[in-house]
Amino acid sequence: MRFVVLGAGAIGSVLGARLARAGHDVHLVGRRAHVDAIHAHGLRVRTPDGEDVVRLDAVTTIADLAARPIWSEVDAVVLCVKSQDTAGALRELARHAEPELPVLCAQNGVANEDTALRMFANVYGVLVACPTAYLEPGVVHAYSAPVTGVLDIGRYPHGRDAFAAQVSRVLSGAGYGSEVYADITAYKYGKLVTNLGNAVEALCGPNARGGNLDRLAMDEARTVLFSAGIHAEFAPVSPLVQVRPVGGERRPGGSSWQSLYRRTGGIETDYLNGEIVRLGRLHGVPTPVNAALQRAADRLAVSGGEPGSVSELELLRAVVDARAPGPGPRAAD
């Protein structure tokens, strides 16, 4: 198959390399420094078992790509940009590709598929469970072996079809675990709940993951989803994903932590914790925990602060203060 991977970060670059090694035609679209390094030295994929250098096509914009593949021969675009960049990426893609081109949203959050559906008729959600890292141009790390991760797929908003089954087989052949779900949206809401801790990890460091802030954010989210009538399905932790050190080093942090580390100036929190805040406002459910995490993560991203530089205790105190009820009405004189 011929794929365009739009967003060559950690997930997109590793996926592109795995598909290319499996014999598929892959074109990456990524940031300038990353693309230049791929041109000069190939894409270096480091795993627990060693390093592989993969030569594949990479460009910085879809406009640059337009002169290379014949769009009628592209089987699918895999969207791997962060959610805050989805709308712009899709608008640019729509200038070159026909609306029938399948778009696979291999992203966290639940807003991307709906955005894609405004411009493309065949949209697929991809549930991502792939421990990877991209910290320097031209180099990506994949921390699970022998299976790179899990990429489950389903047609958006619901349903199974032959194309989803075909892509699932291709992903399995490229070293991923992959199932086809009829209700991929429910599974992506479940993943959204678990991704709320991304902000905690980015702000307070990996040791804070799974702690009090993480649990409070998830409890708040479950209340919001119940009030909104949204069913969240939690995919079981796959035994296929076996996280191991790469070069003797553990994965430093997840995708939000990596955004702060690379000082990209943005972070995906508005579409993770911010999605819970949005739903809470729509359905009259207070969300002080997720709102505090959203604001703190955005401030740290804009200021270029170090990941893990915020005190977990101070942030927890701020959350507790925000959850406390305000003063009652004054008695009449």
Tab-separated table of C-alpha atoms in Angstrom:
chain	number	residue	atom	x	y	z
A	1	MET	CA	0.000	0.000	0.000
A	2	ARG	CA	1.017	3.641	-0.404
A	3	PHE	CA	0.791	5.819	2.714
A	4	VAL	CA	1.381	9.473	3.469
A	5	VAL	CA	2.227	9.959	7.147
A	6	LEU	CA	1.294	13.512	8.037
A	7	GLY	CA	3.122	14.428	11.232
A	8	ALA	CA	6.488	12.674	11.461
A	9	GLY	CA	7.022	12.830	15.185
A	10	ALA	CA	7.574	9.802	17.394
A	11	ILE	CA	4.478	7.801	16.447
A	12	GLY	CA	4.475	8.840	12.780
A	13	SER	CA	8.178	8.278	12.189
A	14	VAL	CA	8.266	4.843	13.795
A	15	LEU	CA	5.115	3.853	11.932
A	16	GLY	CA	6.559	5.084	8.633
A	17	ALA	CA	9.744	3.110	9.211
A	18	ARG	CA	7.852	-0.057	10.109
A	19	LEU	CA	5.594	0.215	7.051
A	20	ALA	CA	8.577	0.877	4.775
A	21	ARG	CA	10.440	-2.137	6.158
A	22	ALA	CA	7.323	-4.231	5.482
A	23	GLY	CA	7.492	-3.275	1.793
A	24	HIS	CA	5.006	-0.410	1.618
A	25	ASP	CA	5.509	2.943	-0.104
A	26	VAL	CA	5.742	5.635	2.590
A	27	HIS	CA	6.077	9.407	2.424
A	28	LEU	CA	6.682	11.375	5.650
A	29	VAL	CA	5.732	15.004	6.255
A	30	GLY	CA	7.568	16.511	9.224
A	31	ARG	CA	9.527	19.396	10.672
A	32	ARG	CA	12.482	20.850	8.778
A	33	ALA	CA	15.292	19.695	11.091
A	34	HIS	CA	13.895	16.169	11.248
A	35	VAL	CA	13.453	15.954	7.472
A	36	ASP	CA	16.963	17.304	6.833
A	37	ALA	CA	18.443	14.696	9.170
A	38	ILE	CA	16.496	11.907	7.445
A	39	HIS	CA	17.806	13.073	4.079
A	40	ALA	CA	21.379	13.187	5.359
A	41	HIS	CA	21.580	10.009	7.416
A	42	GLY	CA	18.300	8.112	7.055
A	43	LEU	CA	15.747	7.675	9.819
A	44	ARG	CA	17.435	6.067	12.820
A	45	VAL	CA	15.013	3.862	14.759
A	46	ARG	CA	16.405	2.754	18.106
A	47	THR	CA	14.759	-0.211	19.829
A	48	PRO	CA	15.567	-2.531	22.750
A	49	ASP	CA	17.195	-4.831	20.186
A	50	GLY	CA	19.450	-2.262	18.524
A	51	GLU	CA	19.268	0.397	15.815
A	52	ASP	CA	17.834	0.300	12.310
A	53	VAL	CA	18.468	2.967	9.687
A	54	VAL	CA	15.599	3.338	7.242
A	55	ARG	CA	15.773	5.344	4.022
A	56	LEU	CA	12.428	6.792	3.029
A	57	ASP	CA	10.947	9.876	1.420
A	58	ALA	CA	10.415	12.896	3.691
A	59	VAL	CA	9.287	16.462	3.023
A	60	THR	CA	8.312	19.448	5.151
A	61	THR	CA	4.973	20.376	3.562
A	62	ILE	CA	2.164	18.715	1.688
A	63	ALA	CA	2.815	21.168	-1.141
A	64	ASP	CA	6.338	19.712	-1.493
A	65	LEU	CA	4.823	16.252	-1.524
A	66	ALA	CA	2.290	17.103	-4.202
A	67	ALA	CA	4.826	16.758	-7.007
A	68	ARG	CA	5.964	13.296	-5.869
A	69	PRO	CA	3.236	10.711	-5.296
A	70	ILE	CA	0.251	10.592	-7.601
A	71	TRP	CA	-2.570	11.293	-5.182
A	72	SER	CA	-4.914	8.925	-6.976
A	73	GLU	CA	-2.454	6.148	-6.052
A	74	VAL	CA	-2.226	7.039	-2.352
A	75	ASP	CA	-4.205	4.496	-0.361
A	76	ALA	CA	-4.431	6.451	2.891
A	77	VAL	CA	-3.141	9.422	4.833
A	78	VAL	CA	-2.151	8.637	8.412
A	79	LEU	CA	-2.670	11.739	10.524
A	80	CYS	CA	-0.147	11.834	13.385
A	81	VAL	CA	0.050	15.553	14.166
A	82	LYS	CA	-0.903	16.789	17.618
A	83	SER	CA	-4.573	17.712	17.932
A	84	GLN	CA	-3.920	21.461	18.014
A	85	ASP	CA	-2.435	21.154	14.506
A	86	THR	CA	-5.126	18.914	13.015
A	87	ALA	CA	-7.394	21.541	11.444
A	88	GLY	CA	-4.542	23.314	9.640
A	89	ALA	CA	-3.023	20.059	8.403
A	90	LEU	CA	-6.354	18.861	7.040
A	91	ARG	CA	-7.084	22.162	5.296
A	92	GLU	CA	-3.743	21.920	3.499
A	93	LEU	CA	-4.338	18.259	2.659
A	94	ALA	CA	-7.766	19.065	1.210
A	95	ARG	CA	-6.128	21.395	-1.329
A	96	HIS	CA	-4.336	18.425	-2.899
A	97	ALA	CA	-6.325	15.259	-2.139
A	98	GLU	CA	-9.812	14.190	-3.137
A	99	PRO	CA	-12.435	14.029	-0.381
A	100	GLU	CA	-12.755	10.261	-0.793
A	101	LEU	CA	-9.146	9.643	0.293
A	102	PRO	CA	-9.161	7.627	3.549
A	103	VAL	CA	-7.789	9.511	6.562
A	104	LEU	CA	-6.569	7.500	9.554
A	105	CYS	CA	-6.424	9.528	12.776
A	106	ALA	CA	-3.605	7.874	14.747
A	107	GLN	CA	-3.849	10.489	17.495
A	108	ASN	CA	-4.862	10.928	21.107
A	109	GLY	CA	-8.050	12.787	21.913
A	110	VAL	CA	-11.525	12.592	20.403
A	111	ALA	CA	-11.780	15.775	18.316
A	112	ASN	CA	-9.607	14.820	15.348
A	113	GLU	CA	-11.964	12.425	13.583
A	114	ASP	CA	-14.851	14.889	13.650
A	115	THR	CA	-12.601	17.612	12.234
A	116	ALA	CA	-11.473	15.271	9.452
A	117	LEU	CA	-15.057	14.350	8.607
A	118	ARG	CA	-15.753	17.958	7.644
A	119	MET	CA	-13.364	17.596	4.700
A	120	PHE	CA	-12.995	13.861	4.017
A	121	ALA	CA	-15.670	11.212	3.583
A	122	ASN	CA	-13.730	8.149	4.767
A	123	VAL	CA	-12.378	8.717	8.261
A	124	TYR	CA	-10.980	6.059	10.586
A	125	GLY	CA	-10.065	6.311	14.231
A	126	VAL	CA	-6.859	4.615	15.328
A	127	LEU	CA	-6.353	3.759	18.987
A	128	VAL	CA	-2.664	4.313	19.741
A	129	ALA	CA	-0.724	2.397	22.397
A	130	CYS	CA	2.866	2.765	21.235
A	131	PRO	CA	5.600	3.765	23.701
A	132	THR	CA	7.878	5.872	21.511
A	133	ALA	CA	9.983	9.022	21.780
A	134	TYR	CA	11.285	11.731	19.456
A	135	LEU	CA	13.790	13.986	21.182
A	136	GLU	CA	16.330	14.830	18.472
A	137	PRO	CA	16.100	15.265	14.683
A	138	GLY	CA	16.496	12.101	12.654
A	139	VAL	CA	16.252	9.744	15.636
A	140	VAL	CA	13.227	8.021	17.161
A	141	HIS	CA	12.963	5.443	19.916
A	142	ALA	CA	10.505	2.539	20.062
A	143	TYR	CA	10.454	1.037	23.550
A	144	SER	CA	8.268	-2.034	22.993
A	145	ALA	CA	9.646	-5.253	21.526
A	146	PRO	CA	9.203	-7.542	19.762
A	147	VAL	CA	5.866	-5.838	18.956
A	148	THR	CA	6.207	-2.083	18.420
A	149	GLY	CA	2.820	-1.290	19.931
A	150	VAL	CA	-0.894	-1.573	19.314
A	151	LEU	CA	-2.824	0.324	16.625
A	152	ASP	CA	-6.487	-0.691	16.703
A	153	ILE	CA	-8.743	0.756	14.023
A	154	GLY	CA	-12.405	1.364	13.224
A	155	ARG	CA	-14.461	3.471	10.875
A	156	TYR	CA	-15.596	6.795	12.344
A	157	PRO	CA	-18.031	7.331	13.923
A	158	HIS	CA	-18.721	3.595	14.067
A	159	GLY	CA	-18.618	0.417	12.047
A	160	ARG	CA	-16.265	-2.128	10.540
A	161	ASP	CA	-15.528	-2.281	6.824
A	162	ALA	CA	-13.192	-4.022	4.399
A	163	PHE	CA	-10.713	-1.143	4.314
A	164	ALA	CA	-10.300	-1.107	8.090
A	165	ALA	CA	-9.692	-4.864	7.978
A	166	GLN	CA	-7.109	-4.407	5.213
A	167	VAL	CA	-5.228	-1.710	7.141
A	168	SER	CA	-5.328	-3.828	10.289
A	169	ARG	CA	-3.667	-6.688	8.416
A	170	VAL	CA	-1.024	-4.305	7.048
A	171	LEU	CA	-0.292	-2.977	10.547
A	172	SER	CA	-0.021	-6.502	11.903
A	173	GLY	CA	2.427	-7.338	9.121
A	174	ALA	CA	4.491	-4.259	10.020
A	175	GLY	CA	5.017	-5.327	13.620
A	176	TYR	CA	1.986	-3.933	15.451
A	177	GLY	CA	-0.885	-5.548	17.252
A	178	SER	CA	-4.110	-4.446	15.566
A	179	GLU	CA	-7.818	-5.229	15.978
A	180	VAL	CA	-10.833	-3.771	14.192
A	181	TYR	CA	-13.463	-2.247	16.487
A	182	ALA	CA	-17.019	-1.452	15.450
A	183	ASP	CA	-17.204	1.332	18.065
A	184	ILE	CA	-13.770	2.911	17.865
A	185	THR	CA	-15.165	6.167	19.305
A	186	ALA	CA	-15.987	4.523	22.630
A	187	TYR	CA	-12.455	3.160	22.864
A	188	LYS	CA	-10.981	6.559	22.064
A	189	TYR	CA	-12.995	8.095	24.904
A	190	GLY	CA	-11.563	5.426	27.176
A	191	LYS	CA	-8.058	6.287	26.010
A	192	LEU	CA	-8.839	9.978	26.590
A	193	VAL	CA	-9.428	9.254	30.277
A	194	THR	CA	-6.075	7.509	30.622
A	195	ASN	CA	-4.328	10.321	28.705
A	196	LEU	CA	-5.373	12.936	31.290
A	197	GLY	CA	-2.249	11.990	33.230
A	198	ASN	CA	-0.093	13.231	30.331
A	199	ALA	CA	-0.380	16.745	31.772
A	200	VAL	CA	0.552	15.539	35.262
A	201	GLU	CA	3.642	13.806	33.889
A	202	ALA	CA	4.638	16.818	31.787
A	203	LEU	CA	4.214	19.247	34.685
A	204	CYS	CA	5.475	17.222	37.642
A	205	GLY	CA	7.581	14.460	36.088
A	206	PRO	CA	7.074	10.757	35.360
A	207	ASN	CA	7.042	9.821	39.063
A	208	ALA	CA	3.779	11.749	39.478
A	209	ARG	CA	2.034	9.562	36.890
A	210	GLY	CA	-0.587	7.408	38.610
A	211	GLY	CA	-0.571	9.592	41.726
A	212	ASN	CA	-3.281	11.659	43.401
A	213	LEU	CA	-3.557	14.287	40.664
A	214	ASP	CA	-3.857	11.632	37.981
A	215	ARG	CA	-6.594	9.791	39.905
A	216	LEU	CA	-8.522	12.983	40.645
A	217	ALA	CA	-8.461	13.993	36.963
A	218	MET	CA	-9.719	10.574	35.853
A	219	ASP	CA	-12.450	10.430	38.514
A	220	GLU	CA	-13.614	13.864	37.407
A	221	ALA	CA	-13.638	12.721	33.779
A	222	ARG	CA	-15.729	9.627	34.523
A	223	THR	CA	-18.334	11.826	36.216
A	224	VAL	CA	-18.391	14.176	33.231
A	225	LEU	CA	-18.709	11.386	30.652
A	226	PHE	CA	-21.522	9.773	32.641
A	227	SER	CA	-23.382	13.089	32.850
A	228	ALA	CA	-22.889	13.636	29.116
A	229	GLY	CA	-24.205	10.154	28.299
A	230	ILE	CA	-20.938	9.201	26.625
A	231	HIS	CA	-19.892	5.574	26.751
A	232	ALA	CA	-16.158	5.044	27.264
A	233	GLU	CA	-14.728	1.609	26.570
A	234	PHE	CA	-11.377	0.811	28.129
A	235	ALA	CA	-9.229	-1.438	25.976
A	236	PRO	CA	-7.390	-4.074	28.012
A	237	VAL	CA	-3.674	-3.578	28.428
A	238	SER	CA	-2.218	-5.674	25.662
A	239	PRO	CA	0.408	-8.247	26.664
A	240	LEU	CA	1.948	-7.534	23.264
A	241	VAL	CA	3.241	-4.168	24.498
A	242	GLN	CA	6.336	-4.991	26.523
A	243	VAL	CA	8.184	-1.816	27.426
A	244	ARG	CA	11.939	-2.252	27.688
A	245	PRO	CA	14.903	0.149	27.907
A	246	VAL	CA	16.589	1.393	24.741
A	247	GLY	CA	20.351	1.689	24.996
A	248	GLY	CA	20.057	1.041	28.708
A	249	GLU	CA	17.692	3.995	29.222
A	250	ARG	CA	14.000	3.981	30.033
A	251	ARG	CA	11.476	6.084	28.137
A	252	PRO	CA	11.858	9.599	29.584
A	253	GLY	CA	8.224	10.648	29.304
A	254	GLY	CA	5.115	10.559	27.139
A	255	SER	CA	4.073	12.751	24.239
A	256	SER	CA	3.188	15.858	26.295
A	257	TRP	CA	6.444	15.600	28.265
A	258	GLN	CA	8.309	15.377	24.951
A	259	SER	CA	6.572	18.492	23.587
A	260	LEU	CA	7.878	20.469	26.565
A	261	TYR	CA	11.334	18.910	26.284
A	262	ARG	CA	11.598	19.932	22.620
A	263	ARG	CA	10.157	23.381	23.433
A	264	THR	CA	7.670	23.272	20.586
A	265	GLY	CA	5.689	26.122	22.172
A	266	GLY	CA	2.510	24.062	22.251
A	267	ILE	CA	1.011	21.117	24.080
A	268	GLU	CA	-1.969	18.881	23.434
A	269	THR	CA	-3.629	19.451	26.807
A	270	ASP	CA	-6.466	21.580	25.396
A	271	TYR	CA	-7.686	18.468	23.573
A	272	LEU	CA	-7.167	16.053	26.472
A	273	ASN	CA	-7.922	17.685	29.827
A	274	GLY	CA	-9.547	20.537	27.910
A	275	GLU	CA	-12.031	18.135	26.327
A	276	ILE	CA	-13.227	17.121	29.796
A	277	VAL	CA	-13.463	20.796	30.762
A	278	ARG	CA	-15.520	21.507	27.619
A	279	LEU	CA	-17.915	18.642	28.298
A	280	GLY	CA	-18.215	19.670	31.933
A	281	ARG	CA	-19.238	23.177	30.936
A	282	LEU	CA	-21.768	21.823	28.455
A	283	HIS	CA	-23.382	19.548	31.043
A	284	GLY	CA	-23.039	21.590	34.212
A	285	VAL	CA	-20.347	19.485	35.882
A	286	PRO	CA	-17.472	21.287	37.647
A	287	THR	CA	-14.027	20.254	36.413
A	288	PRO	CA	-11.527	22.139	38.603
A	289	VAL	CA	-8.858	19.417	38.444
A	290	ASN	CA	-8.656	19.152	34.674
A	291	ALA	CA	-9.038	22.919	34.273
A	292	ALA	CA	-6.076	23.520	36.593
A	293	LEU	CA	-3.936	20.977	34.746
A	294	GLN	CA	-4.911	22.470	31.386
A	295	ARG	CA	-3.967	26.010	32.419
A	296	ALA	CA	-0.718	25.011	34.105
A	297	ALA	CA	0.439	22.909	31.146
A	298	ASP	CA	-0.345	25.672	28.676
A	299	ARG	CA	1.583	28.243	30.742
A	300	LEU	CA	4.606	25.965	30.960
A	301	ALA	CA	4.543	25.276	27.215
A	302	VAL	CA	4.289	28.959	26.289
A	303	SER	CA	7.045	29.978	28.716
A	304	GLY	CA	9.400	27.252	27.463
A	305	GLY	CA	9.705	25.763	30.939
A	306	GLU	CA	11.327	22.436	31.709
A	307	PRO	CA	9.109	19.362	31.901
A	308	GLY	CA	8.723	18.156	35.472
A	309	SER	CA	9.545	21.582	36.931
A	310	VAL	CA	6.196	22.142	38.698
A	311	SER	CA	5.750	20.997	42.282
A	312	GLU	CA	3.163	18.225	42.495
A	313	LEU	CA	2.274	19.276	46.036
A	314	GLU	CA	1.716	22.923	45.076
A	315	LEU	CA	-0.395	21.942	42.087
A	316	LEU	CA	-2.413	19.559	44.236
A	317	ARG	CA	-3.006	22.323	46.781
A	318	ALA	CA	-4.199	24.646	44.007
A	319	VAL	CA	-6.591	21.950	42.806
A	320	VAL	CA	-7.928	21.358	46.316
A	321	ASP	CA	-8.467	25.105	46.761
A	322	ALA	CA	-10.297	25.274	43.442
A	323	ARG	CA	-12.565	22.389	44.445
A	324	ALA	CA	-13.476	23.969	47.779
A	325	PRO	CA	-16.967	25.519	47.888
A	326	GLY	CA	-17.104	29.277	47.871
A	327	PRO	CA	-18.670	31.396	50.630
A	328	GLY	CA	-22.399	31.049	51.017
A	329	PRO	CA	-24.862	33.933	50.576
A	330	ARG	CA	-24.696	36.696	53.155
A	331	ALA	CA	-27.518	36.890	55.641
A	332	ALA	CA	-29.871	39.803	55.203
A	333	ASP	CA	-29.295	42.723	57.571
